[in-house]
Amino acid sequence: MPHLTVHALESQIAGHENDLIARLTRAVTSVYGEGARDLVVVRLAGLAAGRWAVGGVVCQEAAPTVTFAIREKAFTRPDGPRIAARLVAAVTDAVAAALGEHHRDEIVVDLVAARDDRTAVGGRLVGDVAGSEADELRDRVEIEALRSEFTDAAMMNDHDRLASLFVPDGVVRIPDAGIEAVGRDGIRGLGQQREAGFDVFVQTAHPGVVSLTGDTATGRACLSEVIRIRGGASHLNYAIYHDRYRRTPDGWRFVERAYEIRYLDSTPLAGGPVGSVVDHGQPPSPQGSEQRG
């Protein structure tokens, strides 16, 4: 969070506020990119005449000074010295352009490294806020990986792996089909039953929402499925998984996956497993065409 405080005589700042703020903000984004724009804080501190002195003598005019506070990590990274040099040059250019080039050689820019354990926002140390944000991001990535693992295990008919993604008393529910599998043995058995009963099964899952609450979470994932049941019936499903998750010593696991069908098309599928598909739109083979010269 870049915080810039400019100290100058009030007479120097008056009438130049908007220009100075805009230039200082661009100075920061020129180094860190446009993504930093919303984090840039600029404070203009105008001093009245008689309140700035050097060597005991009140200044009638003085070069502005800028205190630039930024997280300490910005300077300890490998490219920290280069970043610092770019920031100093960009801020000096901004102040000189807004308040007068004749000040350039005397403009002071003081880079202050703000430690995460000594800077607070809203009553919380920045280090605590950053740490909680990192933890949340890690949890979200792990839950998304869990959901991807589920789809892969189902597609590969790896029933043991699929069952291991649930807590011991986890449950899979499909209310529209009157199905409820409880515990890892029940979930494993449901997968085996599906493999035995389906001639074609393809599931495509899409990332959904996740709401975290400490060591538990809830979420939804959207999916589509192409199914052909042995015996001829077909399903094209568009559905939602309503999930509950729990953090365990082995990582995040499903507590429940409830399957809600939003759209069902039972039209017989024209295709089939690889090797059994007849593409009626295939152009004639060149080998079957008579060559003419």
Short mmCIF file of C-alpha atoms in Angstrom, two decimals:
data_model
loop_
_atom_site.label_atom_id
_atom_site.label_comp_id
_atom_site.label_asym_id
_atom_site.label_seq_id
_atom_site.Cartn_x
_atom_site.Cartn_y
_atom_site.Cartn_z
CA MET A 1 0.00 0.00 0.00
CA PRO A 2 2.03 2.99 -1.23
CA HIS A 3 1.40 6.07 0.95
CA LEU A 4 2.87 9.39 -0.20
CA THR A 5 2.85 12.52 1.96
CA VAL A 6 4.01 15.74 0.33
CA HIS A 7 5.16 18.62 2.54
CA ALA A 8 5.40 22.01 0.86
CA LEU A 9 4.46 25.61 1.53
CA GLU A 10 0.72 26.17 1.13
CA SER A 11 1.41 28.82 -1.48
CA GLN A 12 3.26 26.26 -3.59
CA ILE A 13 0.53 23.61 -3.46
CA ALA A 14 -2.54 25.84 -3.84
CA GLY A 15 -4.09 25.43 -7.28
CA HIS A 16 -1.93 22.42 -8.15
CA GLU A 17 -3.58 19.78 -5.96
CA ASN A 18 -5.31 17.71 -8.66
CA ASP A 19 -2.34 17.80 -11.00
CA LEU A 20 0.09 16.79 -8.24
CA ILE A 21 -2.12 13.93 -7.02
CA ALA A 22 -2.59 12.62 -10.57
CA ARG A 23 1.13 12.79 -11.36
CA LEU A 24 2.17 11.06 -8.13
CA THR A 25 -0.34 8.29 -8.72
CA ARG A 26 0.98 7.77 -12.25
CA ALA A 27 4.52 7.74 -10.87
CA VAL A 28 3.67 4.73 -8.71
CA THR A 29 1.76 2.88 -11.44
CA SER A 30 4.64 3.46 -13.87
CA VAL A 31 6.71 1.21 -11.61
CA TYR A 32 4.14 -1.25 -10.21
CA GLY A 33 1.59 -1.27 -13.01
CA GLU A 34 -2.04 -0.17 -13.22
CA GLY A 35 -3.06 -2.86 -10.76
CA ALA A 36 -1.56 -0.73 -7.97
CA ARG A 37 -3.62 2.37 -8.76
CA ASP A 38 -6.39 1.72 -6.24
CA LEU A 39 -3.81 1.24 -3.47
CA VAL A 40 -2.01 4.56 -3.91
CA VAL A 41 -2.70 7.06 -1.10
CA VAL A 42 -1.57 10.69 -1.51
CA ARG A 43 -1.63 13.29 1.26
CA LEU A 44 -0.80 16.92 0.60
CA ALA A 45 0.41 18.78 3.70
CA GLY A 46 0.56 22.52 3.00
CA LEU A 47 2.47 24.58 5.58
CA ALA A 48 1.53 28.19 6.26
CA ALA A 49 4.11 30.94 5.78
CA GLY A 50 6.47 31.14 8.71
CA ARG A 51 6.25 27.43 9.55
CA TRP A 52 9.19 26.17 7.50
CA ALA A 53 12.68 27.14 8.47
CA VAL A 54 16.23 26.07 7.68
CA GLY A 55 19.13 27.01 9.96
CA GLY A 56 16.83 29.11 12.07
CA VAL A 57 15.73 31.21 9.12
CA VAL A 58 12.12 31.11 7.93
CA CYS A 59 11.88 30.04 4.28
CA GLN A 60 9.98 32.14 1.83
CA GLU A 61 10.22 29.28 -0.64
CA ALA A 62 11.39 25.69 -0.13
CA ALA A 63 11.72 22.55 -2.21
CA PRO A 64 8.95 20.05 -1.42
CA THR A 65 9.71 16.85 0.45
CA VAL A 66 7.95 13.54 -0.09
CA THR A 67 7.69 10.74 2.46
CA PHE A 68 6.96 7.52 0.61
CA ALA A 69 5.89 4.68 2.90
CA ILE A 70 5.69 1.21 1.36
CA ARG A 71 5.84 -2.36 2.68
CA GLU A 72 9.34 -3.43 3.68
CA LYS A 73 9.14 -6.49 1.43
CA ALA A 74 9.23 -4.21 -1.60
CA PHE A 75 12.86 -3.36 -0.80
CA THR A 76 14.11 -6.76 0.39
CA ARG A 77 13.22 -8.57 -2.83
CA PRO A 78 16.10 -9.17 -5.29
CA ASP A 79 15.13 -6.25 -7.51
CA GLY A 80 14.50 -3.96 -4.50
CA PRO A 81 17.34 -1.47 -5.24
CA ARG A 82 16.20 -1.07 -8.84
CA ILE A 83 12.59 -0.57 -7.76
CA ALA A 84 13.66 2.05 -5.20
CA ALA A 85 15.65 3.97 -7.82
CA ARG A 86 12.72 3.94 -10.25
CA LEU A 87 10.29 5.13 -7.57
CA VAL A 88 12.56 8.01 -6.50
CA ALA A 89 13.06 9.16 -10.08
CA ALA A 90 9.35 8.90 -10.97
CA VAL A 91 8.20 10.77 -7.83
CA THR A 92 10.80 13.52 -8.34
CA ASP A 93 9.66 13.96 -11.94
CA ALA A 94 6.03 14.19 -10.79
CA VAL A 95 6.67 16.86 -8.14
CA ALA A 96 8.91 18.92 -10.39
CA ALA A 97 6.38 18.83 -13.23
CA ALA A 98 3.53 19.90 -10.94
CA LEU A 99 5.23 22.43 -8.67
CA GLY A 100 8.12 23.76 -10.72
CA GLU A 101 11.26 22.44 -12.40
CA HIS A 102 13.39 24.93 -10.45
CA HIS A 103 12.82 22.75 -7.35
CA ARG A 104 14.09 19.52 -8.95
CA ASP A 105 17.63 19.47 -7.57
CA GLU A 106 16.42 20.03 -4.00
CA ILE A 107 13.35 17.78 -3.89
CA VAL A 108 13.71 15.25 -1.09
CA VAL A 109 12.13 11.80 -1.44
CA ASP A 110 12.35 9.70 1.71
CA LEU A 111 11.50 6.03 1.17
CA VAL A 112 10.20 4.52 4.39
CA ALA A 113 10.01 0.74 4.74
CA ALA A 114 6.80 -0.03 6.63
CA ARG A 115 7.09 -3.26 8.58
CA ASP A 116 4.04 -5.52 8.51
CA ASP A 117 4.25 -6.00 12.28
CA ARG A 118 4.31 -2.25 12.94
CA THR A 119 1.68 -1.01 10.50
CA ALA A 120 -2.03 -1.49 11.06
CA VAL A 121 -5.19 -0.88 9.05
CA GLY A 122 -8.57 -0.91 10.75
CA GLY A 123 -7.06 -2.16 13.96
CA ARG A 124 -5.32 -5.15 12.37
CA LEU A 125 -1.62 -5.48 11.66
CA VAL A 126 -0.85 -5.62 7.95
CA GLY A 127 1.07 -8.87 8.50
CA ASP A 128 -2.02 -10.49 10.01
CA VAL A 129 -4.22 -9.30 7.15
CA ALA A 130 -1.73 -10.49 4.52
CA GLY A 131 -1.34 -13.82 6.31
CA SER A 132 -5.07 -14.44 6.45
CA GLU A 133 -5.40 -13.54 2.76
CA ALA A 134 -2.66 -16.02 1.86
CA ASP A 135 -4.34 -18.73 3.97
CA GLU A 136 -7.69 -18.11 2.29
CA LEU A 137 -6.13 -18.27 -1.17
CA ARG A 138 -4.41 -21.55 -0.30
CA ASP A 139 -7.68 -23.02 1.01
CA ARG A 140 -9.55 -22.04 -2.14
CA VAL A 141 -6.88 -23.58 -4.37
CA GLU A 142 -6.93 -26.82 -2.35
CA ILE A 143 -10.73 -27.07 -2.47
CA GLU A 144 -10.72 -26.50 -6.22
CA ALA A 145 -8.08 -29.23 -6.55
CA LEU A 146 -10.30 -31.54 -4.47
CA ARG A 147 -13.23 -30.98 -6.82
CA SER A 148 -11.02 -31.60 -9.87
CA GLU A 149 -9.73 -34.81 -8.26
CA PHE A 150 -13.33 -35.98 -7.83
CA THR A 151 -14.10 -35.57 -11.53
CA ASP A 152 -10.87 -37.28 -12.57
CA ALA A 153 -11.40 -40.22 -10.21
CA ALA A 154 -14.98 -40.66 -11.45
CA MET A 155 -13.92 -40.53 -15.11
CA MET A 156 -11.11 -43.03 -14.50
CA ASN A 157 -13.36 -45.32 -12.46
CA ASP A 158 -10.86 -45.09 -9.61
CA HIS A 159 -13.40 -45.86 -6.89
CA ASP A 160 -10.91 -46.14 -4.03
CA ARG A 161 -9.47 -42.72 -4.80
CA LEU A 162 -12.94 -41.24 -5.14
CA ALA A 163 -13.97 -42.59 -1.73
CA SER A 164 -10.78 -41.23 -0.13
CA LEU A 165 -11.82 -37.69 -1.06
CA PHE A 166 -14.58 -37.83 1.56
CA VAL A 167 -14.46 -37.77 5.35
CA PRO A 168 -15.18 -41.25 6.80
CA ASP A 169 -18.88 -40.45 7.28
CA GLY A 170 -19.20 -38.45 4.05
CA VAL A 171 -22.25 -38.77 1.84
CA VAL A 172 -23.23 -38.51 -1.82
CA ARG A 173 -26.88 -37.71 -2.46
CA ILE A 174 -28.79 -37.67 -5.75
CA PRO A 175 -32.36 -36.83 -4.64
CA ASP A 176 -33.79 -36.90 -8.19
CA ALA A 177 -32.78 -40.56 -8.48
CA GLY A 178 -33.49 -41.50 -4.85
CA ILE A 179 -29.79 -42.29 -4.26
CA GLU A 180 -27.84 -41.77 -1.04
CA ALA A 181 -24.42 -43.33 -0.46
CA VAL A 182 -23.06 -42.94 3.08
CA GLY A 183 -19.48 -43.51 4.18
CA ARG A 184 -16.47 -44.40 2.07
CA ASP A 185 -17.67 -47.96 1.50
CA GLY A 186 -21.03 -46.70 0.29
CA ILE A 187 -19.43 -44.13 -2.02
CA ARG A 188 -17.03 -46.76 -3.39
CA GLY A 189 -19.96 -49.08 -4.03
CA LEU A 190 -21.91 -46.36 -5.81
CA GLY A 191 -18.99 -45.79 -8.16
CA GLN A 192 -18.70 -49.50 -8.89
CA GLN A 193 -22.43 -49.67 -9.58
CA ARG A 194 -22.16 -46.74 -11.98
CA GLU A 195 -19.25 -48.33 -13.86
CA ALA A 196 -21.15 -51.59 -14.23
CA GLY A 197 -24.34 -49.90 -15.41
CA PHE A 198 -23.05 -47.21 -17.80
CA ASP A 199 -21.75 -47.81 -21.29
CA VAL A 200 -20.75 -44.13 -21.67
CA PHE A 201 -19.97 -41.67 -18.89
CA VAL A 202 -18.34 -38.27 -19.45
CA GLN A 203 -18.42 -35.56 -16.78
CA THR A 204 -17.24 -32.01 -17.35
CA ALA A 205 -17.07 -29.82 -14.24
CA HIS A 206 -16.70 -26.07 -14.06
CA PRO A 207 -15.31 -24.02 -11.14
CA GLY A 208 -17.96 -22.61 -8.84
CA VAL A 209 -18.27 -20.60 -5.66
CA VAL A 210 -16.70 -21.41 -2.29
CA SER A 211 -17.57 -19.85 1.07
CA LEU A 212 -14.97 -20.41 3.81
CA THR A 213 -15.65 -20.47 7.55
CA GLY A 214 -12.52 -21.52 9.40
CA ASP A 215 -12.08 -25.29 9.04
CA THR A 216 -15.34 -25.79 7.16
CA ALA A 217 -16.66 -24.51 3.85
CA THR A 218 -19.60 -24.74 1.49
CA GLY A 219 -19.68 -24.44 -2.27
CA ARG A 220 -21.34 -25.11 -5.59
CA ALA A 221 -19.88 -26.53 -8.79
CA CYS A 222 -21.58 -26.65 -12.17
CA LEU A 223 -21.24 -29.65 -14.45
CA SER A 224 -22.50 -31.39 -17.54
CA GLU A 225 -22.67 -35.15 -18.11
CA VAL A 226 -23.15 -37.39 -21.12
CA ILE A 227 -24.43 -40.82 -20.07
CA ARG A 228 -25.58 -43.92 -21.90
CA ILE A 229 -26.91 -46.67 -19.69
CA ARG A 230 -26.34 -50.26 -20.68
CA GLY A 231 -29.58 -51.28 -22.32
CA GLY A 232 -29.96 -48.11 -24.38
CA ALA A 233 -31.26 -45.19 -22.27
CA SER A 234 -29.34 -41.92 -22.61
CA HIS A 235 -28.95 -38.82 -20.46
CA LEU A 236 -27.55 -35.39 -21.18
CA ASN A 237 -27.49 -33.63 -17.80
CA TYR A 238 -26.71 -30.10 -16.72
CA ALA A 239 -26.44 -30.10 -12.96
CA ILE A 240 -25.08 -28.49 -9.81
CA TYR A 241 -23.13 -30.07 -6.98
CA HIS A 242 -24.04 -28.56 -3.61
CA ASP A 243 -21.01 -29.24 -1.45
CA ARG A 244 -19.89 -29.17 2.15
CA TYR A 245 -16.18 -29.47 2.96
CA ARG A 246 -14.05 -29.95 6.07
CA ARG A 247 -10.36 -29.44 6.73
CA THR A 248 -8.72 -32.66 7.97
CA PRO A 249 -5.13 -33.70 8.80
CA ASP A 250 -5.00 -35.06 5.22
CA GLY A 251 -6.27 -31.81 3.70
CA TRP A 252 -9.72 -30.65 2.63
CA ARG A 253 -12.30 -33.41 2.14
CA PHE A 254 -15.93 -33.60 1.10
CA VAL A 255 -18.52 -33.93 3.84
CA GLU A 256 -21.37 -34.03 1.33
CA ARG A 257 -21.99 -33.75 -2.40
CA ALA A 258 -25.63 -33.32 -3.32
CA TYR A 259 -26.39 -33.57 -7.04
CA GLU A 260 -29.20 -31.38 -8.40
CA ILE A 261 -30.25 -31.82 -12.02
CA ARG A 262 -31.19 -28.54 -13.68
CA TYR A 263 -31.72 -29.88 -17.22
CA LEU A 264 -32.20 -33.42 -18.53
CA ASP A 265 -32.33 -34.53 -22.16
CA SER A 266 -33.08 -38.22 -22.66
CA THR A 267 -32.77 -38.14 -26.46
CA PRO A 268 -30.77 -41.20 -27.60
CA LEU A 269 -27.12 -40.34 -28.12
CA ALA A 270 -25.90 -40.56 -31.70
CA GLY A 271 -22.31 -41.23 -30.68
CA GLY A 272 -20.60 -43.81 -28.55
CA PRO A 273 -17.23 -44.96 -27.22
CA VAL A 274 -14.16 -44.56 -29.43
CA GLY A 275 -14.25 -47.05 -32.27
CA SER A 276 -18.03 -47.23 -32.43
CA VAL A 277 -18.79 -43.75 -33.77
CA VAL A 278 -20.04 -43.38 -37.33
CA ASP A 279 -19.52 -39.84 -38.59
CA HIS A 280 -22.14 -39.38 -41.27
CA GLY A 281 -20.67 -36.00 -42.17
CA GLN A 282 -17.30 -37.48 -43.17
CA PRO A 283 -16.38 -36.58 -46.78
CA PRO A 284 -15.64 -39.44 -49.20
CA SER A 285 -12.13 -40.85 -49.00
CA PRO A 286 -9.81 -39.65 -51.80
CA GLN A 287 -8.89 -43.29 -52.37
CA GLY A 288 -12.43 -43.98 -53.45
CA SER A 289 -12.48 -41.22 -56.03
CA GLU A 290 -11.53 -41.81 -59.63
CA GLN A 291 -8.39 -39.91 -60.59
CA ARG A 292 -8.61 -38.02 -63.84
CA GLY A 293 -5.75 -36.37 -65.67
#
